[in-house]
Coordinates of C-alpha atoms and ligand atoms in Angstrom, one line a residue:
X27 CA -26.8 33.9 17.2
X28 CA -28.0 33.0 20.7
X29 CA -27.5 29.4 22.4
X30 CA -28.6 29.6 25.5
X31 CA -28.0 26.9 28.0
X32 CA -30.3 25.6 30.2
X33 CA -28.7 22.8 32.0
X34 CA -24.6 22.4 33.9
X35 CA -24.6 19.0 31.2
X36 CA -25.0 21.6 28.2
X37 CA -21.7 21.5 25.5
X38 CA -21.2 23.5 23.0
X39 CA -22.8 22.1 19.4
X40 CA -19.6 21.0 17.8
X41 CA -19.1 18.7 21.3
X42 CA -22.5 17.6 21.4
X43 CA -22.1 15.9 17.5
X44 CA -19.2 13.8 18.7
X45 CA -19.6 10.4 19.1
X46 CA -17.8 8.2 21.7
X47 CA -14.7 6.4 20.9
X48 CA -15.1 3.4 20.8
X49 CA -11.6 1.5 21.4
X50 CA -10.6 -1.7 19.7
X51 CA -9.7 -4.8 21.4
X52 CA -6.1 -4.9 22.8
X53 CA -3.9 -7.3 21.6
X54 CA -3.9 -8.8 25.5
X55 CA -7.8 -8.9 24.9
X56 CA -7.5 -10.7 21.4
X57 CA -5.0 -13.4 22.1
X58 CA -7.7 -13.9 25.2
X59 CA -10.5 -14.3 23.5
X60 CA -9.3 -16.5 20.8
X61 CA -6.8 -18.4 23.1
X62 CA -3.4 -17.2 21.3
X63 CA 0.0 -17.5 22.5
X64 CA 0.9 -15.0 19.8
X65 CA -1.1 -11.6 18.5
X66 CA 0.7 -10.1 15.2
X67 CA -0.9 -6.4 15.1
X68 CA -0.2 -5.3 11.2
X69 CA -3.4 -2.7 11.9
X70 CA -2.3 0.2 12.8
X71 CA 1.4 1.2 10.3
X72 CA 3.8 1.0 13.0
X73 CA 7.4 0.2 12.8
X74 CA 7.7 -3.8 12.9
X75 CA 11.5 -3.5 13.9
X76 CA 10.1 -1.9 17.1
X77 CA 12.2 0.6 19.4
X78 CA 15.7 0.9 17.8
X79 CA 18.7 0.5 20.4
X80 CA 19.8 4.0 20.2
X81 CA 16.6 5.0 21.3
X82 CA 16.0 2.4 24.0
X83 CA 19.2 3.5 25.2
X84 CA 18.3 7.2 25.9
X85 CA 15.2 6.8 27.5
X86 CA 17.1 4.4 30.0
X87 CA 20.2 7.4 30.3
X88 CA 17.1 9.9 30.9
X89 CA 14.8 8.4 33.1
X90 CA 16.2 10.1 36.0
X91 CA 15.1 12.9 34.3
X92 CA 11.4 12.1 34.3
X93 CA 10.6 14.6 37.4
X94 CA 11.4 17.7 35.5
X95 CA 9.6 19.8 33.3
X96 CA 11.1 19.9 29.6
X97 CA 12.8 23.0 28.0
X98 CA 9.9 24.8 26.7
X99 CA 10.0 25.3 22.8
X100 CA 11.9 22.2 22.9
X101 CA 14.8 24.1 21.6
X102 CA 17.3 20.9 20.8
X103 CA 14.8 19.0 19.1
X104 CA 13.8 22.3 16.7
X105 CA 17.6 22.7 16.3
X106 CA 18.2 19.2 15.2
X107 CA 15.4 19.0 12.8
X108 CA 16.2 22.5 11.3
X109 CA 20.1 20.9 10.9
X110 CA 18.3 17.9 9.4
X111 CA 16.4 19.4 7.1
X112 CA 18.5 22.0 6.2
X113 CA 16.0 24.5 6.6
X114 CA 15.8 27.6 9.2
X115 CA 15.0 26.7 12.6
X116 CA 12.0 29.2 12.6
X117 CA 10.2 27.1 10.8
X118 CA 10.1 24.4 12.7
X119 CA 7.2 23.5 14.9
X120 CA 6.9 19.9 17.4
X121 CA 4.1 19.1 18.7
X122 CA 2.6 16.1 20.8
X123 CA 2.1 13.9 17.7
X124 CA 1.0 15.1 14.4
X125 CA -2.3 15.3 16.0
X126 CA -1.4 17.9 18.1
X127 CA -0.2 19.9 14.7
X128 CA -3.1 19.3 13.0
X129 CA -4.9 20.6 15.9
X130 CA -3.5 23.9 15.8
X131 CA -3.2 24.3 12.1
X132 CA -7.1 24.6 12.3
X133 CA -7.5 26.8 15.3
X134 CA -4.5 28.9 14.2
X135 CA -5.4 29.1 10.2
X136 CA -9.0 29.5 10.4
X137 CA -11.8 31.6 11.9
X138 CA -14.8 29.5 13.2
X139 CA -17.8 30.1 11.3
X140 CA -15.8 32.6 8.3
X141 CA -13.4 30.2 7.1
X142 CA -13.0 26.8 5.5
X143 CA -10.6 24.3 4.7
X144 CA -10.3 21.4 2.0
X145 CA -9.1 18.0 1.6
X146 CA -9.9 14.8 0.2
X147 CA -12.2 11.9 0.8
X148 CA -11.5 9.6 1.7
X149 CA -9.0 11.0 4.2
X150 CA -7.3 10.5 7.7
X151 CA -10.1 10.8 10.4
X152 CA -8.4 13.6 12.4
X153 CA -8.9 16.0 10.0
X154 CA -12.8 15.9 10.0
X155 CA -13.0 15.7 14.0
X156 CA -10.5 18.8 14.3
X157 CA -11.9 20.7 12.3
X158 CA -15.4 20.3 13.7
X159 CA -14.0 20.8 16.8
X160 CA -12.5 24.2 15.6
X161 CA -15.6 24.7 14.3
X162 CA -14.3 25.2 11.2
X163 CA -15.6 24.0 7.6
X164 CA -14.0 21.0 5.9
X165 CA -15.3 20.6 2.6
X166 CA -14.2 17.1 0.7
X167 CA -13.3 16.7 -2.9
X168 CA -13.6 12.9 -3.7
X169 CA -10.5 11.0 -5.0
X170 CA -11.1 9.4 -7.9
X171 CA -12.3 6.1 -8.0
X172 CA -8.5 4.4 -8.4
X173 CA -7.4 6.8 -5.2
X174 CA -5.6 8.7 -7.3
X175 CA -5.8 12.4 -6.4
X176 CA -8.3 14.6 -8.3
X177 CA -6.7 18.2 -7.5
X178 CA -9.0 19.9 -10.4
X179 CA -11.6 18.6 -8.3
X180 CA -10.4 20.1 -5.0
X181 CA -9.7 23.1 -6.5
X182 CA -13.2 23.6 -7.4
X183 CA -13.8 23.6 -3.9
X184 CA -11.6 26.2 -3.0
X185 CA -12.7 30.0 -2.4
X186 CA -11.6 33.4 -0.9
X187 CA -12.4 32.0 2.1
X188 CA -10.5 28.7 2.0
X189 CA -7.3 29.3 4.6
X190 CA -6.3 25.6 5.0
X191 CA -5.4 22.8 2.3
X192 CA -4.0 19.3 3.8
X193 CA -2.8 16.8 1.1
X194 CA -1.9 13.8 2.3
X195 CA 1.2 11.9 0.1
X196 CA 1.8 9.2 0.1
X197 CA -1.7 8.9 1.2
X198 CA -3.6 7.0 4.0
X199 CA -5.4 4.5 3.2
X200 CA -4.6 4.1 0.0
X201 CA -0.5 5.0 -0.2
X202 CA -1.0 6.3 -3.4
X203 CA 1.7 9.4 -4.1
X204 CA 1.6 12.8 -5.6
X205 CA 3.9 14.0 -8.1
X206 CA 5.9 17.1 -6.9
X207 CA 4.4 18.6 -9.8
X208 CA 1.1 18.3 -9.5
X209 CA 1.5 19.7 -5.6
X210 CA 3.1 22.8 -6.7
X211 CA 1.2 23.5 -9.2
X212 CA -1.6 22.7 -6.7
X213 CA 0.2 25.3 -4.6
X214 CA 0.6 27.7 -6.9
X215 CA -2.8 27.9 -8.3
X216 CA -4.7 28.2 -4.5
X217 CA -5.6 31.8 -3.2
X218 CA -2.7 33.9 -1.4
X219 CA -4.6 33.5 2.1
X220 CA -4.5 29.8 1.6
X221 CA -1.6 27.3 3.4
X222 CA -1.2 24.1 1.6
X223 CA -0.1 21.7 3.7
X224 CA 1.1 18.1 2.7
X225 CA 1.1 15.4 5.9
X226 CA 4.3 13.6 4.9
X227 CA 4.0 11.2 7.6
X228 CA 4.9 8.4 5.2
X229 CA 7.2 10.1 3.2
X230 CA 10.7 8.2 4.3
X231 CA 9.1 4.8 2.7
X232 CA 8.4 6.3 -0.8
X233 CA 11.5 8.4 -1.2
X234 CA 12.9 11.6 -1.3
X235 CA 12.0 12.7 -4.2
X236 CA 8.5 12.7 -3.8
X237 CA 8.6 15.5 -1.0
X238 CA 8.2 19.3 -1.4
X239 CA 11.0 19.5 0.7
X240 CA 13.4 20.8 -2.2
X241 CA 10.9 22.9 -3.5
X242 CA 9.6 25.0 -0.3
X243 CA 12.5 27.7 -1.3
X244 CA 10.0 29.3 -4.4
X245 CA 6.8 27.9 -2.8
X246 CA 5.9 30.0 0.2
X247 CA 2.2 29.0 1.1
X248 CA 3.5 25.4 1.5
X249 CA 4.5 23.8 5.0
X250 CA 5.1 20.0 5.3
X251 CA 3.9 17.9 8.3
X252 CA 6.1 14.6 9.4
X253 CA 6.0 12.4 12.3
X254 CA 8.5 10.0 14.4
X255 CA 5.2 7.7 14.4
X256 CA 6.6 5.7 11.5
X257 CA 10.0 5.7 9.8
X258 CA 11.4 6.2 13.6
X259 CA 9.0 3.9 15.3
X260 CA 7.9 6.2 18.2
X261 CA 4.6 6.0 17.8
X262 CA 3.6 5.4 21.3
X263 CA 5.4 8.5 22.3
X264 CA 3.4 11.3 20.5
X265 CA 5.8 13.5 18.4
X266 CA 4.9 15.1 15.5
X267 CA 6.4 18.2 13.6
X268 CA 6.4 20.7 11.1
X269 CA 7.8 22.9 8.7
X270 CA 6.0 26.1 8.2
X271 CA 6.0 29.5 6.6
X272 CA 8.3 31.0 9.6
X273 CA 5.0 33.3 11.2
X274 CA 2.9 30.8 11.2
X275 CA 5.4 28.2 12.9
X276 CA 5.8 31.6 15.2
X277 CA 1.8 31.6 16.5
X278 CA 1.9 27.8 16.5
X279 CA 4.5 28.0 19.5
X280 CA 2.7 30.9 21.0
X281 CA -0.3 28.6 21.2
X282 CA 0.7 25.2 22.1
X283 CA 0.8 23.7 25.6
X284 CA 4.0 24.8 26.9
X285 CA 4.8 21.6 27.7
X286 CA 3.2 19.4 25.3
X287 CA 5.9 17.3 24.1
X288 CA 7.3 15.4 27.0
X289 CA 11.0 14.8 28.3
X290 CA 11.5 11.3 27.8
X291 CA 9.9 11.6 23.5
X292 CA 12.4 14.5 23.0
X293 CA 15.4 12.7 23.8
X294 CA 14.1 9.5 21.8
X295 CA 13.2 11.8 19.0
X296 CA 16.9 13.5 19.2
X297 CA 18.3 9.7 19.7
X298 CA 16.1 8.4 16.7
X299 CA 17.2 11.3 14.0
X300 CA 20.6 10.7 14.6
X301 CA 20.4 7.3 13.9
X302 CA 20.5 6.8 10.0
X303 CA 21.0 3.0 10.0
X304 CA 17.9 2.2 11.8
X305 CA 16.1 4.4 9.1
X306 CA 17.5 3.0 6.6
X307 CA 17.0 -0.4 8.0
X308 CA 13.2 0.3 8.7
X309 CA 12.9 1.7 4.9
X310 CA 14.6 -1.3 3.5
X311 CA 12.4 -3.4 5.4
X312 CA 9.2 -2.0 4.5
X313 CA 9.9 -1.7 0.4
X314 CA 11.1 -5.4 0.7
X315 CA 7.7 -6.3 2.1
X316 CA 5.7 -4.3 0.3
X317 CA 6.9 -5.9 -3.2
X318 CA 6.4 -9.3 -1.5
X319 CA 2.5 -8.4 -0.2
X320 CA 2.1 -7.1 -3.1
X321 CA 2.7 -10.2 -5.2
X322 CA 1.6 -12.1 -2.4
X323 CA -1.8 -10.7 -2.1
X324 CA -2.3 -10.6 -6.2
X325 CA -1.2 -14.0 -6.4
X326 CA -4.6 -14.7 -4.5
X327 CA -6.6 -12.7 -6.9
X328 CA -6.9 -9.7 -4.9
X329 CA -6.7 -6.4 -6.5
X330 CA -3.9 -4.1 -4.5
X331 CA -3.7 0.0 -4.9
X332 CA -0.3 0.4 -6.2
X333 CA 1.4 2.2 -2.6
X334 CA 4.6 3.7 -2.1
X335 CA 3.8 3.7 2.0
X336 CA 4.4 1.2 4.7
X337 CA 0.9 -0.6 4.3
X338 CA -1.1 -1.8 1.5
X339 CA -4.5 -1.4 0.9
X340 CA -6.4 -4.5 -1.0
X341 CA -9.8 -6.3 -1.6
X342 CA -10.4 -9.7 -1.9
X343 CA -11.7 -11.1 -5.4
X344 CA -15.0 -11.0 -7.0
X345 CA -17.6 -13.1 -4.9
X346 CA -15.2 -14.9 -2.4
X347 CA -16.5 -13.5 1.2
X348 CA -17.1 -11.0 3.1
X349 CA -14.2 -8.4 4.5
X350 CA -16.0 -8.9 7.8
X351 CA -15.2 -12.7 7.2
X352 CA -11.5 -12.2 6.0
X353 CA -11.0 -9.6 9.1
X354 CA -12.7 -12.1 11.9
X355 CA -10.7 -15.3 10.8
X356 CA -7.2 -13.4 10.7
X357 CA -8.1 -12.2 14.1
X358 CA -9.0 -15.7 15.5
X359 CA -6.1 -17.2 13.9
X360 CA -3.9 -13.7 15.8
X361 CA -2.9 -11.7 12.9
X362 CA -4.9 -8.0 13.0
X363 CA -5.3 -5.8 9.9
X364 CA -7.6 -3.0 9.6
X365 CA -10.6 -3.2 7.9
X366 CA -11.8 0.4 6.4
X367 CA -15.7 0.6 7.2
X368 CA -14.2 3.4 9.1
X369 CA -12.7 5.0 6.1
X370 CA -16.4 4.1 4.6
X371 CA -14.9 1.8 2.2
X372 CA -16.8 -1.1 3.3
X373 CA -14.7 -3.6 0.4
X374 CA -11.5 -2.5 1.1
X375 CA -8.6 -3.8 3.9
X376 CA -5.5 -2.6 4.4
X377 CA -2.5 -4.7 6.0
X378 CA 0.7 -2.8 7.3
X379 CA 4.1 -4.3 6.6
X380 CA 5.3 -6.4 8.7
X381 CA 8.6 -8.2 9.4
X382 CA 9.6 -10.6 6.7
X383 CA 8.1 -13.7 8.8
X384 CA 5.3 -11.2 9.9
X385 CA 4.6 -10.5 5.9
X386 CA 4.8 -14.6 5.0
X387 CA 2.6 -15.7 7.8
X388 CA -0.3 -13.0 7.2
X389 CA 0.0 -14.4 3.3
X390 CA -0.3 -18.1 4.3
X391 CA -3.2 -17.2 6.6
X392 CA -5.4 -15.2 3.9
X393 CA -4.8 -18.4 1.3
X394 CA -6.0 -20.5 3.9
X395 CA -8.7 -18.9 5.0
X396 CA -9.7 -18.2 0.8
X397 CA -9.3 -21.8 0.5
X398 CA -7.0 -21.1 -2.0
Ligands
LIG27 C1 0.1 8.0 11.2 C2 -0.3 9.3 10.5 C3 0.2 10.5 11.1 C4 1.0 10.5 12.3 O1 0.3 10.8 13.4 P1 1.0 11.0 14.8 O2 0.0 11.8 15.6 O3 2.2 11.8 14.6 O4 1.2 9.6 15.4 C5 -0.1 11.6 10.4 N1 -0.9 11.7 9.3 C6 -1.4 10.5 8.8 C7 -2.2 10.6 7.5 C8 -1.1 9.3 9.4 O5 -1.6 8.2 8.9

């Protein structure tokens, strides 16, 4: 195949098909626009106890630091986790953000053009745009039509040639859950060239026992993907991290940017995993608030999806407005939620959990504006 270019503004195909991000408004730019004093962002699943103490006391001790490159391999943070987790430090990978992992898990698990990889659909958008930029094949089974996962049906899309499998539990949008069954059976039943991996970056609000993590001993084609995005509240300093079969966590390293993960996010991440009472705080937190939204938001007639995650997705009942209306009023009155056009799930909305005051002001807001 020839693709000759013709001009110095030629890209490659997969580039060309991208469209332009388009940012949302800031919450500087909301509270702006609508004249606020006070913008409550419950859009995007962070951490509403924002940056713990432990953590805003290392970056502070290491700031001085700031003019030095890190350790490449980022060998304390790969040590902690591995003690963490209880698991060999060879198969642990960190990365700048899960993004950065799933990144590489394309370009280092498939072959443009001969491989594929599956997932669901709905699913989390950086899936689809990494693998087109990898040029790589996603093919999407559809959930079925309560979000629950269909994994006859994504088996069905599974060949030879399928080298990459994410499963994403609990899930985003819709929090739903796995069974540990169901994944390793999933795992079990894919082809010997094919990695499952399950993006556990909400794991910590569901619980334990709904990760592979016990199981990885007997189930080698399976490698788990977390984050310090959520649970740790770090999401504005991009770390993400894996454990993988120990070759593949091997290439990863050989791959990524040497110095991808920056100084001041590896001590916070070191700082943040040592700290079990702010994760247990932050988990507390969000199961109290989900029960609440939950009740909350039913209490209004909406329908919510049953979630085990730190956000809920809902819809409003049967002929009261538009989502576009619900989403525009919340904003003006400064409380942001997402609505999932994005996800194309044009009905749908989901709200992260909030603080307790965060949770009952974005409840009396929605029965106002429902004129309920
Ligand atoms: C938030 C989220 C992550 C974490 O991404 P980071 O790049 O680590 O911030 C990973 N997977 C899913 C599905 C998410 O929603």
């Amino acid at each position: 195949m020839s693709l000759p270019f013709t001009s110095f503004n030629d890209v490659r195909p997969e580039v060309a098909a991208f469209e332009s991000y388009e940012p949302g408004l800031s919450i500087a730019e909301i509270a702006e626009k609508y004249g606020l004093s006070r913008v409550v962002k419950m859009a995007s699943n962070e951490n509403p106890l924002g940056v713990s103490d432990s953590v805003r006391r290392a970056l502070e001790r290491n700031a001085g630091e700031a003019f030095r490159y890190p350790q490449s391999g980022n060998p304390r943070l790969v040590k902690a986790l591995a003690a963490f987790y209880g698991v060999d430090a060879g198969r642990i990978f960190v990365g700048n953000g899960s993004d950065e992992v799933i990144d590489l898990l394309f370009r280092v698990r498939a072959v443009p053009g001969v491989h594929n990889a599956v997932v669901f659909r709905p699913c989390f958008g950086l899936y689809p745009t990494q693998a087109r930029m990898a040029g790589v094949e996603l093919r999407q089974a559809p959930l079925r039509a309560d979000f629950s996962f269909d994994f006859e049906g994504l088996l069905k899309l599974v060949d030879e040639n399928t080298t990459l499998v994410i499963v994403t539990s609990p899930d985003n949008p819709s929090g739903r859950v796995a069974s540990v069954d169901d994944l390793e059976a999933l795992a079990r039943a894919l082809p010997p060239a094919c990695l499952l991996v399950v993006d556990e970056a909400y794991i910590e609000f569901a619980g334990p026992e709904y990760s592979l993590l016990s199981r990885l001993d007997s189930l080698p084609n399976v490698a788990l993907m977390r984050t310090f995005s959520k649970v740790y509240a770090l999401a504005g300093l991009r770390i993400g991290y894996a454990i993988l079969p120990p070759a593949i966590a091997d290439y990863m390293w050989r791959v990524r940017l040497p110095f991808s993960l920056n100084i001041l996010a590896e001590e916070a991440a070191l700082a943040a995993l040592a700290d079990a009472d702010f994760r247990e705080r932050s988990v507390e937190l969000v199961r109290r608030g989900r029960v609440r939204l939950t009740e909350g938001l039913r209490a209004l007639g909406c329908e919510v999806i049953p979630g085990l995650s730190n956000f809920l997705m809902f819809r409003l009942p049967e002929g009261s407005m538009s989502v576009k209306t619900l989403h525009e009023e919340l904003l003006k009155r400064g409380v942001i939620i997402r609505a999932l056009g994005g996800y194309h799930l044009p009905e749908w909305l989901r709200v992260s959990v909030g603080t307790d005051e965060e949770n009952e002001l974005f409840l009396r807001l929605v029965r106002e504006i429902l004129g309920a």
